[in-house]
GROMACS .gro file of C-alpha atoms in nm:
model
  138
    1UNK     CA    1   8.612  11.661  13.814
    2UNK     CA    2   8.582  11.276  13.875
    3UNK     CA    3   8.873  11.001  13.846
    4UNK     CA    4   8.726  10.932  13.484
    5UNK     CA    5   8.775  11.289  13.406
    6UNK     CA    6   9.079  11.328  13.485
    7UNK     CA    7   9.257  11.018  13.339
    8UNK     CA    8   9.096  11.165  12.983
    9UNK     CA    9   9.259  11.433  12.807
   10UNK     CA   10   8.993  11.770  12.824
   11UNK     CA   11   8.845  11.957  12.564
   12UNK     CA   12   8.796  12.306  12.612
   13UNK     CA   13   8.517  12.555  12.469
   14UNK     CA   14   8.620  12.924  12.417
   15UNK     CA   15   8.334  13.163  12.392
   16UNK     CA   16   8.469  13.503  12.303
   17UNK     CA   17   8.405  13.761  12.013
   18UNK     CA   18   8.719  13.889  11.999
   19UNK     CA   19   8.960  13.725  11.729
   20UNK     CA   20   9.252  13.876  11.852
   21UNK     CA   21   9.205  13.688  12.210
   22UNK     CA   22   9.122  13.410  12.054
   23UNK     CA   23   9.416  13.343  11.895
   24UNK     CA   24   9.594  13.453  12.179
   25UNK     CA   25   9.410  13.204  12.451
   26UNK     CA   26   9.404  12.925  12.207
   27UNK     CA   27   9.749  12.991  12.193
   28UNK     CA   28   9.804  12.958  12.528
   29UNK     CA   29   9.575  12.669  12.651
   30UNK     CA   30   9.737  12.456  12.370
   31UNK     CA   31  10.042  12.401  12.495
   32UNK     CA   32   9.862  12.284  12.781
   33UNK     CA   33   9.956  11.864  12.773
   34UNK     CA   34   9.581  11.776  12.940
   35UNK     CA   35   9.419  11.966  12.663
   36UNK     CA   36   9.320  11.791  12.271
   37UNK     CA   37   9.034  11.994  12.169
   38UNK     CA   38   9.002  12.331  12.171
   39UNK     CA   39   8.680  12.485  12.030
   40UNK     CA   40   8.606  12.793  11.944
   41UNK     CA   41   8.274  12.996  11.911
   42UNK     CA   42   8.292  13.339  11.853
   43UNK     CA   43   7.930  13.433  12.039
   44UNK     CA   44   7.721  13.286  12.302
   45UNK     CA   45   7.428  13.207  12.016
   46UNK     CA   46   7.701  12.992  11.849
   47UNK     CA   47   7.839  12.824  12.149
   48UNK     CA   48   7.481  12.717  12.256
   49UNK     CA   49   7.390  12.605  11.895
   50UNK     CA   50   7.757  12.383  11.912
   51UNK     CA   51   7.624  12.223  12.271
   52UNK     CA   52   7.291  12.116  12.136
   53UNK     CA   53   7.466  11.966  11.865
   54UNK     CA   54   7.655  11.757  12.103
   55UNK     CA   55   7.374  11.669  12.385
   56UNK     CA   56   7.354  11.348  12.246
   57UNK     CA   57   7.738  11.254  12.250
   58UNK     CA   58   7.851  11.290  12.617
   59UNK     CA   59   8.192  11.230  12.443
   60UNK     CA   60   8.216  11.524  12.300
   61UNK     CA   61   8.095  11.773  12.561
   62UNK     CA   62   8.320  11.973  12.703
   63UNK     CA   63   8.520  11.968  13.015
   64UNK     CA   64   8.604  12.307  13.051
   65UNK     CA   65   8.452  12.656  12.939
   66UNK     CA   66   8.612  13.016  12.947
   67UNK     CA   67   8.315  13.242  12.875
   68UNK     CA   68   8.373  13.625  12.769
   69UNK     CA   69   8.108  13.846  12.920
   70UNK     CA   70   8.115  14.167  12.691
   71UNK     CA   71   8.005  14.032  12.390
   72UNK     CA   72   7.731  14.183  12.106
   73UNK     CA   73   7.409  14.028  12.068
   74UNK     CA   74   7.427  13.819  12.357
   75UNK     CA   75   7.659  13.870  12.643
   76UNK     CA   76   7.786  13.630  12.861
   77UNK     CA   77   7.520  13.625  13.138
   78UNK     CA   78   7.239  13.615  12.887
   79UNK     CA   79   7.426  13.295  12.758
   80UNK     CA   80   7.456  13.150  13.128
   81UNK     CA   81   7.061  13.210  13.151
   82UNK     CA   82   7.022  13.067  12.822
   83UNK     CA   83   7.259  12.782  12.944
   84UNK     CA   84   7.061  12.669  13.246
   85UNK     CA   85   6.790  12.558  13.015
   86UNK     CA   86   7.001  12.317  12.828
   87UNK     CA   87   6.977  11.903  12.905
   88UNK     CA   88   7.129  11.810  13.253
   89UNK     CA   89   7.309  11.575  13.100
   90UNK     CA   90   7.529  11.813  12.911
   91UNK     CA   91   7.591  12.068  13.221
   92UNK     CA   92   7.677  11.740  13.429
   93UNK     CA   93   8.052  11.818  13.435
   94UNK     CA   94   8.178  12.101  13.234
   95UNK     CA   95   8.391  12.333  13.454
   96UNK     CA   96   8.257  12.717  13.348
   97UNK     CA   97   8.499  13.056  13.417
   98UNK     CA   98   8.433  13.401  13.324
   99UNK     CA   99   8.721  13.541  13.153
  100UNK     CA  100   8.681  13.889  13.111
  101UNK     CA  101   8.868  14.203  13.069
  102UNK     CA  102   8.566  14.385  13.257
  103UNK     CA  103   8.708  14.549  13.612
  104UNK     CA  104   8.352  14.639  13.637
  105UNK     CA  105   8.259  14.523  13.988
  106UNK     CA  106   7.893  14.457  13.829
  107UNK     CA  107   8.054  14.199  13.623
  108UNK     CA  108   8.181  14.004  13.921
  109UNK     CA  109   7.829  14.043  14.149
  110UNK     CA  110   7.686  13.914  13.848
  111UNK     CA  111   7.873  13.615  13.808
  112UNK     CA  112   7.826  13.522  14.169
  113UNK     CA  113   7.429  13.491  14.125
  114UNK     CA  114   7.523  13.133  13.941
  115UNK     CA  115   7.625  12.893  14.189
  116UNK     CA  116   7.831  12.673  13.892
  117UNK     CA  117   8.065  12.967  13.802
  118UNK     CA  118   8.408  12.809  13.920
  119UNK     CA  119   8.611  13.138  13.904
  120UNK     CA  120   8.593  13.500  13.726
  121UNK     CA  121   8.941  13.538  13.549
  122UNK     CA  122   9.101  13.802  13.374
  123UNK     CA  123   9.221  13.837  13.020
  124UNK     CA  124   9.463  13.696  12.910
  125UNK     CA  125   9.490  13.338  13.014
  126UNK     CA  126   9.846  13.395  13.070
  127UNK     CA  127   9.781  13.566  13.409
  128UNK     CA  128   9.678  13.194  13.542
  129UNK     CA  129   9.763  12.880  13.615
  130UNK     CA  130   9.634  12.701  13.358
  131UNK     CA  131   9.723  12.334  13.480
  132UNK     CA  132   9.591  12.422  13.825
  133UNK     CA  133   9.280  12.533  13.673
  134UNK     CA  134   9.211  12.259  13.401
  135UNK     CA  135   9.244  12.003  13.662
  136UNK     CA  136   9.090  12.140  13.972
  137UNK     CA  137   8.846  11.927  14.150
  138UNK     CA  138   8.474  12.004  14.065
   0.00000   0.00000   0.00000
């Protein structure tokens, strides 16, 4: 994360299909102080729609994205391949970690085959440091 980056407050995409954990990170990365915007997709088809939607506003990309793996339709690695593809532009700065309830050591080998994966965490956000991790150095 640059100087500019840090003297701006983040937004953060969630990309999870789970309501309940949802609600419950949301919950927790709002009382965050760094954080204004939260967004929320519910699959990795609608989180990739909602960043094409924004590849023109650099504004509003995001700074920060916690990315489910186990999700129907399309999991999280099929997003991150799907991802790739998008404008450079618009994967210039966003900080990407898998948060996962998955102890499958798959999961984490996986992960480790994308070289901009900043961590692999594990549900719920609660179990981190969330300040640490919002404002970690790219």
């Amino acid at each position: 994360m640059n100087q500019e980056q840090s003297n701006k407050a983040l937004s953060v995409l969630l990309i999870d299909d789970s309501d309940v954990d949802n609600f419950i990170n949301k919950a927790i990365i709002s009382k965050e102080k760094c954080v204004d915007s939260i967004i929320i997709k519910s699959s990795g088809m609608d989180a990739l729609a909602y960043l094409n939607s924004v590849a023109d506003n650099p504004d509003t990309h995001p700074d920060v994205i916690f990315l489910d793996i186990r999700m129907p339709r399309m999991n999280g690695f099929e997003f991150l391949d799907e991802y790739i593809k998008l404008p450079e532009e618009l994967k210039k700065h966003p900080q990407i970690f898998i948060l996962s309830s998955s102890l499958d050591p798959v999961d984490s080998e996986n992960a480790e085959k994308y070289d901009f994966i900043k961590g692999h965490l594990s549900k719920p956000l609660a179990h981190h440091n969330l300040t640490e991790l919002l404002l970690k150095e790219a």
